[in-house]
């Protein structure tokens, strides 16, 4: 069984850049060509086409659970079907569900996950992460714990200053580094990665120091305002250790290129994401 | 449209005690009488019988999403069916899903919820709570945000001391009080409540002061070690403002009463929970 971190880094090397497409569809924003009939069917068809369009250009996709859960049980079935289709296309899959609970509930969330990796929320502390770690270690999957998010409101809690001088996010980073140390792959990286928003380079650099063995899942590239320079600080000196995610700029590429087929627009945009990140490493 | 807080407090008054049964089934722990055939079918049948058994004794049930999600889309269908059955029995329902995300993803989680209230995780800050608030205000549902959990690992983050002398949990409490102020019912309570574990009375009292208008959802009564004295501090002076939840002591009551029908054991235990909490108010 290959360790998740090794599998992910190998896939990034094979595709030439550590990039990820975030799949979080909102029906109203999909291309006209697919917006017909039942919305969930349309999302399912669009999703299958999107995965085909990006598969040659990126090693990984992150699929947002909320966008499917809103369609209840049938939506969850589509979410899992897309994860399966992505897998068959050779893509590494991240289920972006931000789950968090303790004990048996955490173990159940871990068991529910059919992706190669799952995002988790660490507000509940060590014993909320351990059950996810146990399952991940036993089945070769990975985890990305929320440490620092790029939304404006993220500051409200994550940037509070502690009595010892650290920020809350830095304390969470130390917790993740400590727990993640339980499972390091041959690549030197842990199966437990960290979600670190592409915001201020100085902050990313400080979190990088605290979590040298965590792969950073970095959302917010492109449409959310992160630039190539911003994300540089998320990488280790060896050019590894981060996975840069773009969502809207890729999945809604048809909006800026209305004259070409939507799948071609998506493929072009995914290729562009690959080149942009490859060029800074 | 009745405000969620008013609806919940009225239901508690009608049943004589502000108590809640936590429904988080693990197949292996269910009564022998129901453990046969397909596990999910067994859980669905057991759940329907459990709801009937508790409906006369408690105003509210909290159903744990993870225990159903582990059975994938069919599990989610059973989760929603049980919420619907509980509703038909006149019970207030809380979907214990601890969701947390930002923007459109948070709005989608809010739209996915079919319970009267949903538990949410506030690590992502203000703008992760606002989309849930908007949906709750528009459809008369409620929210319970994680503030302080009773698991041992909860201390790792929630009890860190800030430079201003507060704990992280106290800072989150202030955030929840501020946002919750947007929607106060006639009862004087907000639709945005707080999850506060039944641990140390001194800590509960301090959080009570910071969140006078929040209804506390207090898990951990009974099997998890919380006592009636421990939970007293979660109430306001008027004897309102907390909802005390017991799970294992009620749903697995058959284990301590093997000689009677499991539904009767559950009903007895739910009645006992009601009397214990009523007696301290």
mmCIF file of N, CA and C in Angstrom, chain B residues 170 196 200-211 216 230 232-236:
data_model
loop_
_atom_site.group_PDB
_atom_site.id
_atom_site.type_symbol
_atom_site.label_atom_id
_atom_site.label_comp_id
_atom_site.label_asym_id
_atom_site.label_seq_id
_atom_site.Cartn_x
_atom_site.Cartn_y
_atom_site.Cartn_z
ATOM 1 N N UNK B 170 -13.893 31.290 25.094
ATOM 2 C CA UNK B 170 -14.573 32.533 25.487
ATOM 3 C C UNK B 170 -14.630 33.526 24.329
ATOM 4 N N UNK B 196 -22.151 23.515 24.382
ATOM 5 C CA UNK B 196 -21.277 23.684 25.556
ATOM 6 C C UNK B 196 -21.277 22.369 26.331
ATOM 7 N N UNK B 200 -16.909 21.381 33.494
ATOM 8 C CA UNK B 200 -16.731 22.086 34.764
ATOM 9 C C UNK B 200 -17.799 23.177 34.939
ATOM 10 N N UNK B 201 -18.517 23.172 36.074
ATOM 11 C CA UNK B 201 -19.560 24.186 36.307
ATOM 12 C C UNK B 201 -19.022 25.617 36.238
ATOM 13 N N UNK B 202 -17.795 25.847 36.708
ATOM 14 C CA UNK B 202 -17.255 27.213 36.701
ATOM 15 C C UNK B 202 -17.110 27.717 35.271
ATOM 16 N N UNK B 203 -16.694 26.818 34.374
ATOM 17 C CA UNK B 203 -16.518 27.216 32.987
ATOM 18 C C UNK B 203 -17.878 27.474 32.323
ATOM 19 N N UNK B 204 -18.837 26.613 32.622
ATOM 20 C CA UNK B 204 -20.175 26.807 32.056
ATOM 21 C C UNK B 204 -20.747 28.146 32.517
ATOM 22 N N UNK B 205 -20.517 28.493 33.768
ATOM 23 C CA UNK B 205 -21.045 29.753 34.307
ATOM 24 C C UNK B 205 -20.426 30.945 33.581
ATOM 25 N N UNK B 206 -19.141 30.858 33.295
ATOM 26 C CA UNK B 206 -18.486 31.976 32.605
ATOM 27 C C UNK B 206 -19.009 32.099 31.176
ATOM 28 N N UNK B 207 -19.238 30.968 30.515
ATOM 29 C CA UNK B 207 -19.783 31.018 29.150
ATOM 30 C C UNK B 207 -21.235 31.504 29.165
ATOM 31 N N UNK B 208 -21.970 31.138 30.221
ATOM 32 C CA UNK B 208 -23.358 31.594 30.368
ATOM 33 C C UNK B 208 -23.412 33.118 30.402
ATOM 34 N N UNK B 209 -22.458 33.728 31.141
ATOM 35 C CA UNK B 209 -22.412 35.202 31.229
ATOM 36 C C UNK B 209 -22.115 35.839 29.881
ATOM 37 N N UNK B 210 -21.224 35.193 29.117
ATOM 38 C CA UNK B 210 -20.846 35.739 27.806
ATOM 39 C C UNK B 210 -21.951 35.566 26.763
ATOM 40 N N UNK B 211 -22.806 34.565 26.976
ATOM 41 C CA UNK B 211 -23.860 34.268 25.982
ATOM 42 C C UNK B 211 -25.220 34.169 26.668
ATOM 43 N N UNK B 216 -27.994 26.804 25.298
ATOM 44 C CA UNK B 216 -26.852 25.893 25.286
ATOM 45 C C UNK B 216 -27.342 24.485 24.969
ATOM 46 N N UNK B 230 -23.545 19.323 37.536
ATOM 47 C CA UNK B 230 -22.669 19.901 36.514
ATOM 48 C C UNK B 230 -23.439 20.774 35.533
ATOM 49 N N UNK B 232 -26.321 22.359 35.958
ATOM 50 C CA UNK B 232 -27.075 23.482 36.542
ATOM 51 C C UNK B 232 -26.546 24.828 36.046
ATOM 52 N N UNK B 233 -25.218 24.937 35.985
ATOM 53 C CA UNK B 233 -24.598 26.211 35.614
ATOM 54 C C UNK B 233 -24.848 26.596 34.170
ATOM 55 N N UNK B 234 -25.350 25.665 33.378
ATOM 56 C CA UNK B 234 -25.641 25.974 31.972
ATOM 57 C C UNK B 234 -26.939 26.750 31.813
ATOM 58 N N UNK B 235 -27.768 26.787 32.865
ATOM 59 C CA UNK B 235 -29.065 27.482 32.782
ATOM 60 C C UNK B 235 -28.941 28.926 33.251
ATOM 61 N N UNK B 236 -29.819 29.767 32.724
ATOM 62 C CA UNK B 236 -29.965 31.110 33.267
ATOM 63 C C UNK B 236 -30.748 31.031 34.584
#
